[in-house]
XYZ file of C-alpha atoms in Angstrom:
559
model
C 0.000 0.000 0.000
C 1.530 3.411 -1.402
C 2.218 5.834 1.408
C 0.574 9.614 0.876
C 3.523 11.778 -0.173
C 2.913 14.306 3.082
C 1.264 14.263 6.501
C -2.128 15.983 7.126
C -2.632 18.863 7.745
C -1.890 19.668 11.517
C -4.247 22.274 13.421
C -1.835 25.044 14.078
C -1.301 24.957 10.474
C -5.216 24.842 9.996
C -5.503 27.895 12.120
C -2.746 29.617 10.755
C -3.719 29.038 6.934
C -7.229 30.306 8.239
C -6.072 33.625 10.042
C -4.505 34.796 6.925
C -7.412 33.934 4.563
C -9.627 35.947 6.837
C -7.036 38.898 7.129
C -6.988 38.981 3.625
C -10.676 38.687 3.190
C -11.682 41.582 5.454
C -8.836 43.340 3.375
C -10.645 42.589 0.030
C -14.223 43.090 1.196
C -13.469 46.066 2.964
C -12.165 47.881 -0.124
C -15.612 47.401 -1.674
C -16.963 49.784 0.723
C -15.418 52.526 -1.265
C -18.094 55.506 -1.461
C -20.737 53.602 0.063
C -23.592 54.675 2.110
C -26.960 53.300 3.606
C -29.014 51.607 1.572
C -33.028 50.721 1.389
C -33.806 48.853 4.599
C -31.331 50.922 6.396
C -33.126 54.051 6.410
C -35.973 52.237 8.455
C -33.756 52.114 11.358
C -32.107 55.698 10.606
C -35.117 57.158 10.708
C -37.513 55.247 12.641
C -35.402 53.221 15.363
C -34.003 56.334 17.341
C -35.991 56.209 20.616
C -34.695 53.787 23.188
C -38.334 51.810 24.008
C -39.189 48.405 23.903
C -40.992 49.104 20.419
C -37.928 50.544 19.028
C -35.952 47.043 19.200
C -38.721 44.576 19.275
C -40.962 46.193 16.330
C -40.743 43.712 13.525
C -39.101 44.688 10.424
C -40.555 42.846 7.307
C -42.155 40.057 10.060
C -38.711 39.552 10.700
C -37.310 39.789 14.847
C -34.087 41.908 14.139
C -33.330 43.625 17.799
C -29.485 42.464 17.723
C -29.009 44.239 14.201
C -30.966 46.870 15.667
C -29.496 47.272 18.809
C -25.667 47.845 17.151
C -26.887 49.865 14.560
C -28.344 52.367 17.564
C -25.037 51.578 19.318
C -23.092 53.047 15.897
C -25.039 56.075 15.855
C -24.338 57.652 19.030
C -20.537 56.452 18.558
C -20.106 56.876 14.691
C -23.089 59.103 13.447
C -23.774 58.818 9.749
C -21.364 60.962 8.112
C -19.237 57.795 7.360
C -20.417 54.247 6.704
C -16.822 52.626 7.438
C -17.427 51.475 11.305
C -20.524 50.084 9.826
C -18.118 47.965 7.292
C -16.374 47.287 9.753
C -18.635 45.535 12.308
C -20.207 43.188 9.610
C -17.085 42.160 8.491
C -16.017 41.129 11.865
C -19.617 39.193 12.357
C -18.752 37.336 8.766
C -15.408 36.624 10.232
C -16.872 35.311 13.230
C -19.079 33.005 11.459
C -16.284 31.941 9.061
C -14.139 31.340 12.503
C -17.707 29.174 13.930
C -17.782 27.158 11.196
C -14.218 26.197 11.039
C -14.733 25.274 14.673
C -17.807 22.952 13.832
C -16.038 21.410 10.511
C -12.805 20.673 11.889
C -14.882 18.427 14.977
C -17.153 17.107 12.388
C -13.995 16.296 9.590
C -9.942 17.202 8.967
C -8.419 20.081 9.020
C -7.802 20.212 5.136
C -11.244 19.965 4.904
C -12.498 22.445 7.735
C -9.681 25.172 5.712
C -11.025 24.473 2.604
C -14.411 25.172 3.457
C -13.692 27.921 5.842
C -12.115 29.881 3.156
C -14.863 29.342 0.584
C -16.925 30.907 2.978
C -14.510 33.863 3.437
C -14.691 34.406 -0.077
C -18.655 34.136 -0.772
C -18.619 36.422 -3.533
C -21.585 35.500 -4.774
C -23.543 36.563 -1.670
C -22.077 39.711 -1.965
C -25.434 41.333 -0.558
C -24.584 39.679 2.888
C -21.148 40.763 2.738
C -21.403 44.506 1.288
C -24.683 45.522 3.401
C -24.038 46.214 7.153
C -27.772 45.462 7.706
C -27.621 41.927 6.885
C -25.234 41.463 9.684
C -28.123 39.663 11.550
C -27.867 36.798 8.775
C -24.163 36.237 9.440
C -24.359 36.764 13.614
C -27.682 34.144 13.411
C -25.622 31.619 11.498
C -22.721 32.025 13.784
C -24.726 31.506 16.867
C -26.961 28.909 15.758
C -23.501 26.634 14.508
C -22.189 27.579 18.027
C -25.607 26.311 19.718
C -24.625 22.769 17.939
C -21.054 22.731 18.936
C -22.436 23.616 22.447
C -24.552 20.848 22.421
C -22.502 18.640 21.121
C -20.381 18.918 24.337
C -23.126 17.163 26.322
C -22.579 19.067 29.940
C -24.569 21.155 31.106
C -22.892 23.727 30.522
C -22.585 23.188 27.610
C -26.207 22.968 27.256
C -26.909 26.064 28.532
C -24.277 27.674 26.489
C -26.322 26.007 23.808
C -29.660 27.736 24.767
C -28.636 31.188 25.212
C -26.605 30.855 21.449
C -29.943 29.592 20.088
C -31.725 32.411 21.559
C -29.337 34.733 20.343
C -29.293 33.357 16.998
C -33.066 33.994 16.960
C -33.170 37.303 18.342
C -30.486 38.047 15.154
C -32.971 36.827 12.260
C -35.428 34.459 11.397
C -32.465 31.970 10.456
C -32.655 31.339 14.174
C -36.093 29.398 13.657
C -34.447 26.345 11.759
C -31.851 26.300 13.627
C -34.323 25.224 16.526
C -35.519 22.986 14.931
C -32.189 21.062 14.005
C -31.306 21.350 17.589
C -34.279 19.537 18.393
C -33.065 16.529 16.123
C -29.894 16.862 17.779
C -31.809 16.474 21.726
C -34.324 13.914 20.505
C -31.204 11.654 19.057
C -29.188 11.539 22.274
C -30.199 10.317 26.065
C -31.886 12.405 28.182
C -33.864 14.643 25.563
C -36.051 15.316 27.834
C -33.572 16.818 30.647
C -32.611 18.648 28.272
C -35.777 19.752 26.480
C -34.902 23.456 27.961
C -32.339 24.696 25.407
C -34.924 24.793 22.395
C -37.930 25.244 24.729
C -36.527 28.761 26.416
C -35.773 30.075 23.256
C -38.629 28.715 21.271
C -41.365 30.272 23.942
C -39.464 34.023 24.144
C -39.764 33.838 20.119
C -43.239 32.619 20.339
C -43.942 35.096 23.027
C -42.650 37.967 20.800
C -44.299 36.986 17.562
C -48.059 36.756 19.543
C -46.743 40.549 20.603
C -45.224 42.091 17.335
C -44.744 39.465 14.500
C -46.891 39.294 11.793
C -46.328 36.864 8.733
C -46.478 36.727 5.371
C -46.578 33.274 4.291
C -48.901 32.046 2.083
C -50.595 29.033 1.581
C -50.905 29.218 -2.450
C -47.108 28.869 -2.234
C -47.079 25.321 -1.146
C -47.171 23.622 -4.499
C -44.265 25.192 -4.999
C -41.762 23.812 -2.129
C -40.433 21.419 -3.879
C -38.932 23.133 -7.037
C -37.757 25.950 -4.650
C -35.519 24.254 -1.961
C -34.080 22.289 -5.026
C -33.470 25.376 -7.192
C -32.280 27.026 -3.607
C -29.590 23.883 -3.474
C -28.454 24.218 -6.579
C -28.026 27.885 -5.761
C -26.172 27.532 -2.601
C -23.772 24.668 -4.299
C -23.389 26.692 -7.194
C -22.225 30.134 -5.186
C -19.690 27.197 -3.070
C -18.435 26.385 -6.505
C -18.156 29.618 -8.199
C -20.070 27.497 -11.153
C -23.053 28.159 -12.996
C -26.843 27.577 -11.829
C -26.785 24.690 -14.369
C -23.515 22.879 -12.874
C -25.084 23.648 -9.457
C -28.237 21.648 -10.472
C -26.212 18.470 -11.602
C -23.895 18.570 -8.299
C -26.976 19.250 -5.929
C -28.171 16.092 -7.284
C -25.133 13.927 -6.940
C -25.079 15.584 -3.146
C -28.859 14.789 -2.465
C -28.127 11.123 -3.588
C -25.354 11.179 -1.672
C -26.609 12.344 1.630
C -29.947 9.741 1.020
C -27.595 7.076 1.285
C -26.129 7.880 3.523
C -29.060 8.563 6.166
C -30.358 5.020 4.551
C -27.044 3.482 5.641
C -27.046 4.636 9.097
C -23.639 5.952 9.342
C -21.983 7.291 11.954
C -22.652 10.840 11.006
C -26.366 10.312 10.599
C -27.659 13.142 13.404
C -25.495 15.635 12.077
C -26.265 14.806 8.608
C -29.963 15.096 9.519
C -29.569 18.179 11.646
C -28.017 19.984 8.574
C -30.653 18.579 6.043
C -33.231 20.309 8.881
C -31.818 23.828 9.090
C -31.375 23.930 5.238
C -34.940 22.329 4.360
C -36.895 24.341 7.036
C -35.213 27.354 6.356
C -35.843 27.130 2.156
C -39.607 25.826 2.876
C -40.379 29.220 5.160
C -38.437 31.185 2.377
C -40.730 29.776 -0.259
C -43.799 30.174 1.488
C -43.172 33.863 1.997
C -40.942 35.093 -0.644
C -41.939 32.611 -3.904
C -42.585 35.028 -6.925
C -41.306 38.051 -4.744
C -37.318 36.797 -4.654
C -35.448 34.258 -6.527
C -33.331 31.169 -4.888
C -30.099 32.453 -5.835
C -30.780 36.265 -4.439
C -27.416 36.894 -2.689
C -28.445 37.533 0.564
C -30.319 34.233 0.709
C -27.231 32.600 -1.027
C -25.005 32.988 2.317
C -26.553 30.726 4.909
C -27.857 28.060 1.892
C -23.492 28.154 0.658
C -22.391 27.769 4.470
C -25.001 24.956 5.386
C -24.126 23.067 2.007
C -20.619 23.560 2.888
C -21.397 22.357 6.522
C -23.348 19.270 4.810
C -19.785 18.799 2.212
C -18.035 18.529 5.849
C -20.289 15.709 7.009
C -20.369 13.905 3.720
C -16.313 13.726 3.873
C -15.616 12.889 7.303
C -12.693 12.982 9.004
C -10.661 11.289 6.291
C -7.587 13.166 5.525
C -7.026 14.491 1.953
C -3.302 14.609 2.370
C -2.386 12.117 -1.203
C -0.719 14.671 -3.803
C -3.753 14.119 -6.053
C -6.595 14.855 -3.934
C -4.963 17.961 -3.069
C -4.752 18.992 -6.119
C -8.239 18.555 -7.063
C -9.162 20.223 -3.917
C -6.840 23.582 -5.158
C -7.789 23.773 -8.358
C -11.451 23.822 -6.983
C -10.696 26.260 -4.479
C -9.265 28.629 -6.956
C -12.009 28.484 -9.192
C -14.102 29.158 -6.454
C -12.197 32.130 -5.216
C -11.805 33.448 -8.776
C -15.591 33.302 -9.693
C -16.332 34.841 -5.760
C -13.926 37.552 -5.820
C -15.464 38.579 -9.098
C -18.849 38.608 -8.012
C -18.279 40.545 -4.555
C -16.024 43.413 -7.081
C -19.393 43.517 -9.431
C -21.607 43.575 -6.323
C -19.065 46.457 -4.604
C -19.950 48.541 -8.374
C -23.147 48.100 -8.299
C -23.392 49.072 -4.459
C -21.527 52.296 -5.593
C -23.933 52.835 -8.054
C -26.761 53.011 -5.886
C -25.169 54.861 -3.494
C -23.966 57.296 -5.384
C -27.814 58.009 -6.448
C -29.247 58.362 -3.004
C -26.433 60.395 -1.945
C -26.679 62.992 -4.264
C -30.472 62.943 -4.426
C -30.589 63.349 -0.609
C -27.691 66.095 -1.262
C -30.716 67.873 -3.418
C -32.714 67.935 -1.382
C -30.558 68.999 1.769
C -29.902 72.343 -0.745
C -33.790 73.169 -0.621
C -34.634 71.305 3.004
C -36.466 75.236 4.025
C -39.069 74.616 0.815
C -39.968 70.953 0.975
C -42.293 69.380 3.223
C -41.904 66.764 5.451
C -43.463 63.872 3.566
C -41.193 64.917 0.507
C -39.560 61.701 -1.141
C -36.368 61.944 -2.760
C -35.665 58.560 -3.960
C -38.256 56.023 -5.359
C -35.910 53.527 -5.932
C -32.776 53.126 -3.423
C -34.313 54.609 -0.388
C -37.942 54.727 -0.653
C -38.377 54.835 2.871
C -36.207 58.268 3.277
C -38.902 61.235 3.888
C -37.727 64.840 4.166
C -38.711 65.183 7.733
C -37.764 62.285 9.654
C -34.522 62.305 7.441
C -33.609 65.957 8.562
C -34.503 65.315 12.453
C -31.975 62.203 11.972
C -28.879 64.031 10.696
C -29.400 67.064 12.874
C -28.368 65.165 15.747
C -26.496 62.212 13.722
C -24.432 64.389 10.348
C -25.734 63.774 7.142
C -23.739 61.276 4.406
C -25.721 63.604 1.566
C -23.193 64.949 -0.558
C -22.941 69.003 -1.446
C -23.246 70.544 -4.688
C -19.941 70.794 -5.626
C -19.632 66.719 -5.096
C -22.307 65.944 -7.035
C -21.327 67.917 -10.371
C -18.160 65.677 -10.333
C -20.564 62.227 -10.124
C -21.763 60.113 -12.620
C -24.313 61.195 -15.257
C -26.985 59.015 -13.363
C -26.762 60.753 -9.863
C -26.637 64.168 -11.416
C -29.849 63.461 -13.527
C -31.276 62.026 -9.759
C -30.469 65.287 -8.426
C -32.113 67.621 -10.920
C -34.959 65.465 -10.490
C -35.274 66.034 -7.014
C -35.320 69.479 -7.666
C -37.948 69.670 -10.377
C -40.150 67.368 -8.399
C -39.773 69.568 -5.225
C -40.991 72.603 -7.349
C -37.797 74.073 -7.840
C -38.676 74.531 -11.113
C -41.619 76.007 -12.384
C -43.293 76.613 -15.855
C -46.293 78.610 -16.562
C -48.197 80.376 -19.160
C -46.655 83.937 -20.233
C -47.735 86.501 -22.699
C -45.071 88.971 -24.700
C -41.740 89.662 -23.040
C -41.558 93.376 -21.535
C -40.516 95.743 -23.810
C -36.788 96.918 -23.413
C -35.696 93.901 -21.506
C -32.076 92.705 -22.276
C -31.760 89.558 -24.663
C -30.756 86.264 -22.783
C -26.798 86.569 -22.430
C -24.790 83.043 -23.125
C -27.300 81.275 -25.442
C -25.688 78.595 -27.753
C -26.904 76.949 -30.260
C -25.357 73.246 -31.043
C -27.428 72.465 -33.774
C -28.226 75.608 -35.940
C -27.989 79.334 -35.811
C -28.816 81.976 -33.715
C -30.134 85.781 -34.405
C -31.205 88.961 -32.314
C -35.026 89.094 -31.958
C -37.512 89.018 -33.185
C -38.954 91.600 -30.300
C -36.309 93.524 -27.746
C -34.768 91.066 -24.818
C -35.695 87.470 -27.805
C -32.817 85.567 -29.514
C -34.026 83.404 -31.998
C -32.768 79.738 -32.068
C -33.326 78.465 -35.479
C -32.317 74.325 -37.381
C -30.514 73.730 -40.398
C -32.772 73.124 -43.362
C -34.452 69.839 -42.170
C -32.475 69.535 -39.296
C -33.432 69.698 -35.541
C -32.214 72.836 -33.579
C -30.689 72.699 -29.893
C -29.695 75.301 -28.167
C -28.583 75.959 -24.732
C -29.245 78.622 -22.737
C -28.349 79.927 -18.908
C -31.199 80.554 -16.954
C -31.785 84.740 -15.884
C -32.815 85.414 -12.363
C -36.272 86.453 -13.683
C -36.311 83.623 -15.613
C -37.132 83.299 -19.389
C -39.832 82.261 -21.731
C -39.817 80.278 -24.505
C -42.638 80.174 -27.380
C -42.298 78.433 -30.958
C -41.723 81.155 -33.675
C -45.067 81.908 -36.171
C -44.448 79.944 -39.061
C -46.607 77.351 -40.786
C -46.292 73.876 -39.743
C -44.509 74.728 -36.285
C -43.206 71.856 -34.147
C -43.455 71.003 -30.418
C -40.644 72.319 -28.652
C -39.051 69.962 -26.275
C -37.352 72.068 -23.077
C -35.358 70.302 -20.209
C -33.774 72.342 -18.076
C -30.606 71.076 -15.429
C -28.645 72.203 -12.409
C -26.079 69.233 -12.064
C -26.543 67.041 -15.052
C -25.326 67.472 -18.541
C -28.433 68.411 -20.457
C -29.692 65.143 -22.307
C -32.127 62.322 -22.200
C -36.257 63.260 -22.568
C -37.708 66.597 -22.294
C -38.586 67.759 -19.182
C -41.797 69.593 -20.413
C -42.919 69.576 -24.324
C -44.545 73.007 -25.378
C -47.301 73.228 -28.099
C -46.687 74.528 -31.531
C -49.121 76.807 -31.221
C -47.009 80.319 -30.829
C -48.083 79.986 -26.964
C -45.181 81.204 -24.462
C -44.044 79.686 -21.554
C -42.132 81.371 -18.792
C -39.632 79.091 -17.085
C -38.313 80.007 -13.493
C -36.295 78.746 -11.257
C -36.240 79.602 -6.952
C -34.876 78.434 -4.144
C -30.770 77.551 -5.655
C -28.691 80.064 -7.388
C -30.532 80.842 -10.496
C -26.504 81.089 -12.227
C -26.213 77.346 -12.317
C -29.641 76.454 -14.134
C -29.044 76.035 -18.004
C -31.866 75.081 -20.466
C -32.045 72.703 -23.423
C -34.515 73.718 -26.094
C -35.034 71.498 -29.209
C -37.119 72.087 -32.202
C -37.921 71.193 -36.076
C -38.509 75.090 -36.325
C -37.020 77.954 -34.852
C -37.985 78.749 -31.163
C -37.804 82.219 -29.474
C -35.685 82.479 -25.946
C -36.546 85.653 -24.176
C -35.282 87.096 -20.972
C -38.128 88.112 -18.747
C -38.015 91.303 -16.325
């Protein structure tokens, strides 16, 4: 019998190897943080989590318990404020690294070190639920995970202090997010597998009755029965998911391997090994947690949503652990495989948490300058005002400004937000024109004597005196389309089509922070019909206009 060409792995080496992945994860996730502020969910508990009552932290969010996540987000406003959104980085990197550090734990007692490393730095790495890892409020997912994997290694001690160890991590773990409730339930495999379940009945009961006791108080739920059918398609799909993300592979792949495993771990509950409870404990958390997921989320969110990717990866991981054992992949060959799957893993992952970091910046970027808007104006809008429909739809003017009085403000300033991207500048001006910063009504002649508009250029076409005192006419090329651009007076100006037969609609958008382009803000009739166009409330010297036209159009200053 051939003699593996090295040892195993030994457990300081395990730990070691382990350290550095993590250092070098935090290292790598952190940098995604770049220019990132709060986003969506967030601004529920900036805005309406800032007394100190019992409502305040046991108020469900979404049905959802969520009093740890809300208690150290209250905890990083009075220390941090909201100016910057690094110590809030910060803390949900250390809960992933605690969970990664849990689960190492719990794999190396359930398997070998080369396989507890392996799968610990998978984890690290989980690009590909990049939500989990790039959104500070999902730090109840990772702290749930980690305490409900450190309620089984409790258990598994089987003293009583361990035991009550066990219950007080379960209750944690619920108290963190509603991955807590199938984590109960595995523990309660766990108990009714071993002697004295009934002893020891108490670590899922306490826990179990303050959850119960909290939902009859505040919980609310949104499953729904009409989702049933669909069970299971969705927990496979969800597998697939979560082995595909442990992979880096695609969906497809992730299909065929959650197969092989689901065979796999059949057999070997049929064959009564060893590992049977564990194996069945696992098979609990992941099944009851993708069954309450379907029920309230099926047609809402998909399987492989990041955020629900992270505990589905580290329980299929956990499951990988089981399925393994404790033999040691130490032969040249096996490790090998093992590398070349961890790189492809990491490679995939790392790319996914880099596109998830852009597209965080993206949104951010967005609500920061639209909140920046409206921080400019806060003295004209009222306190139901809504500056973003789509990244923080919960944000209102007035509970927003009573927040960053006492907290500081991540909006960014004028002079920041001309240097963004074209799509937060185009947010910002919309803020503005929706807060009535603009404003366009009917007008008759210009007053005699006024002063033509000074700095109008025309882009497409020419441009003449007239035809009245204070007008410039803005006229196309022979069937062309004019533009012309215009700053906007103090008084404001008005614009009318010019009397000719067969006049065209005049399309006018007018901008503060944007480069004027995209649809017109306003189209005007061809019907020789002015329109005076003001502007209040911001320095009148930054507005420009953007008239466009098949025939010529008449700009005049207004006194």
């Amino acid at each position: 019998m051939r003699r593996a060409a090295s040892g195993p792995l030994s457990t300081r080496g395990a730990i070691v190897i382990v350290a550095i992945a993590g250092l070098i994860a935090a290292i790598v996730i952190l940098r995604e943080y770049r220019d990132l502020t709060f986003f969506y969910d967030e601004w529920d508990v900036v805005q309406g989590r800032r007394d100190w009552d019992a409502d305040t932290f046991l108020r469900a969010h979404n049905e959802h318990l969520a009093v740890v996540t809300v208690a150290v987000f209250k905890l990083l406003f009075v220390t941090a404020g909201l100016t910057s959104y690094w110590p809030y980085a910060v803390v949900l990197v250390l809960s992933h690294l605690l969970c990664a550090g849990v689960f190492f734990v719990l794999a190396r007692s359930w398997s070998s070190n080369e396989t507890a490393v392996f799968g610990t730095v998978v984890l690290l790495f989980l690009g590909t639920a990049w939500e989990v890892l790039l959104w500070p409020f999902e730090l109840g997912v990772s702290l749930s995970l980690a305490a409900g994997m450190g309620a089984i290694i409790a258990l598994g001690r089987g003293t009583r202090r361990g035991d009550a160890a066990a219950c007080g991590l379960l209750a944690l773990s619920l108290a963190s997010a509603s991955v807590g409730v199938p984590f109960a339930a595995a523990v309660l495999v766990l108990l009714g597998a071993g002697p004295g379940w009934t002893r020891r009945a108490y670590v899922v009961a306490v826990p179990v009755l303050l959850y119960g006791a909290w939902f009859l108080a505040y919980g609310n739920s949104s499953a729904r029965a009409e989702n049933i059918p669909q069970v299971p398609v969705f927990v496979a799909d969800s597998g697939a998911a979560a082995l595909a993300g442990v992979f880096g592979m695609s969906p497809e792949i992730g299909r065929s391997i959650f197969i092989v495993v689901a065979v796999i771990t059949v057999a070997a509950l049929l064959g009564r090994r060893a590992e049977g409870d564990r194996i069945a404990a696992v098979v609990t958390v992941a099944g009851v947690m993708w069954i309450l997921l379907c029920l309230a989320r099926f047609g809402i969110a998909e399987p492989n949503t990041p955020r629900y990717v992270y505990p589905g990866a580290a329980l299929m991981l956990m499951l990988l652990v089981i399925l393994v054992g404790g033999r040691v992949v130490s032969a040249p060959r096996a490790r090998v495989i093992g590398l070349v799957l961890l790189a492809a893993s990491l490679t995939t992952n790392i790319g996914l948490l880099r596109d998830g970091g852009e597209r965080w910046r993206g949104y951010s970027a967005q609500v920061r300058a639209e909140i920046g808007a409206m921080t400019e104006i806060r003295d004209h809008v009222p306190a139901d005002f809504q500056p973003s429909s789509q990244y923080g739809p919960q944000i209102r003017a007035g509970t927003f400004f009573a927040a960053v009085d006492d907290l500081g403000s991540p909006a960014w300033g004028p002079d920041r937000i001309r240097t963004a991207g074209t799509i937060p500048r185009l947010a910002a001006d919309e803020v503005l024109r929706r807060a009535g910063a603009v404003t366009i009504d009917p007008a008759g002649e210009p007053t005699a004597g006024a002063r033509p508009p000074m700095g109008a250029v025309v882009l497409v076409g020419s441009l003449t005196a007239g035809p009245s005192a204070g007008c410039v006419t803005a006229t196309p090329l022979p069937g062309g389309t004019m533009r012309a651009q215009i700053p906007v007076p103090a008084a404001g100006l008005q614009v009318r089509g010019a009397a000719v037969a067969g006049g065209a609609p005049i399309g006018v958008r007018l901008t503060r922070f944007a480069d004027i382009s995209g649809d017109p803000m306003v189209t005007l009739p061809p019907d020789g019909s002015a329109r005076r166009i003001s502007t209040r409330w911001v320095a009148t010297s930054s507005w420009r206009l953007e008239a466009t036209s098949a025939t010529p159009v008449i700009l005049c200053s207004v006194r």
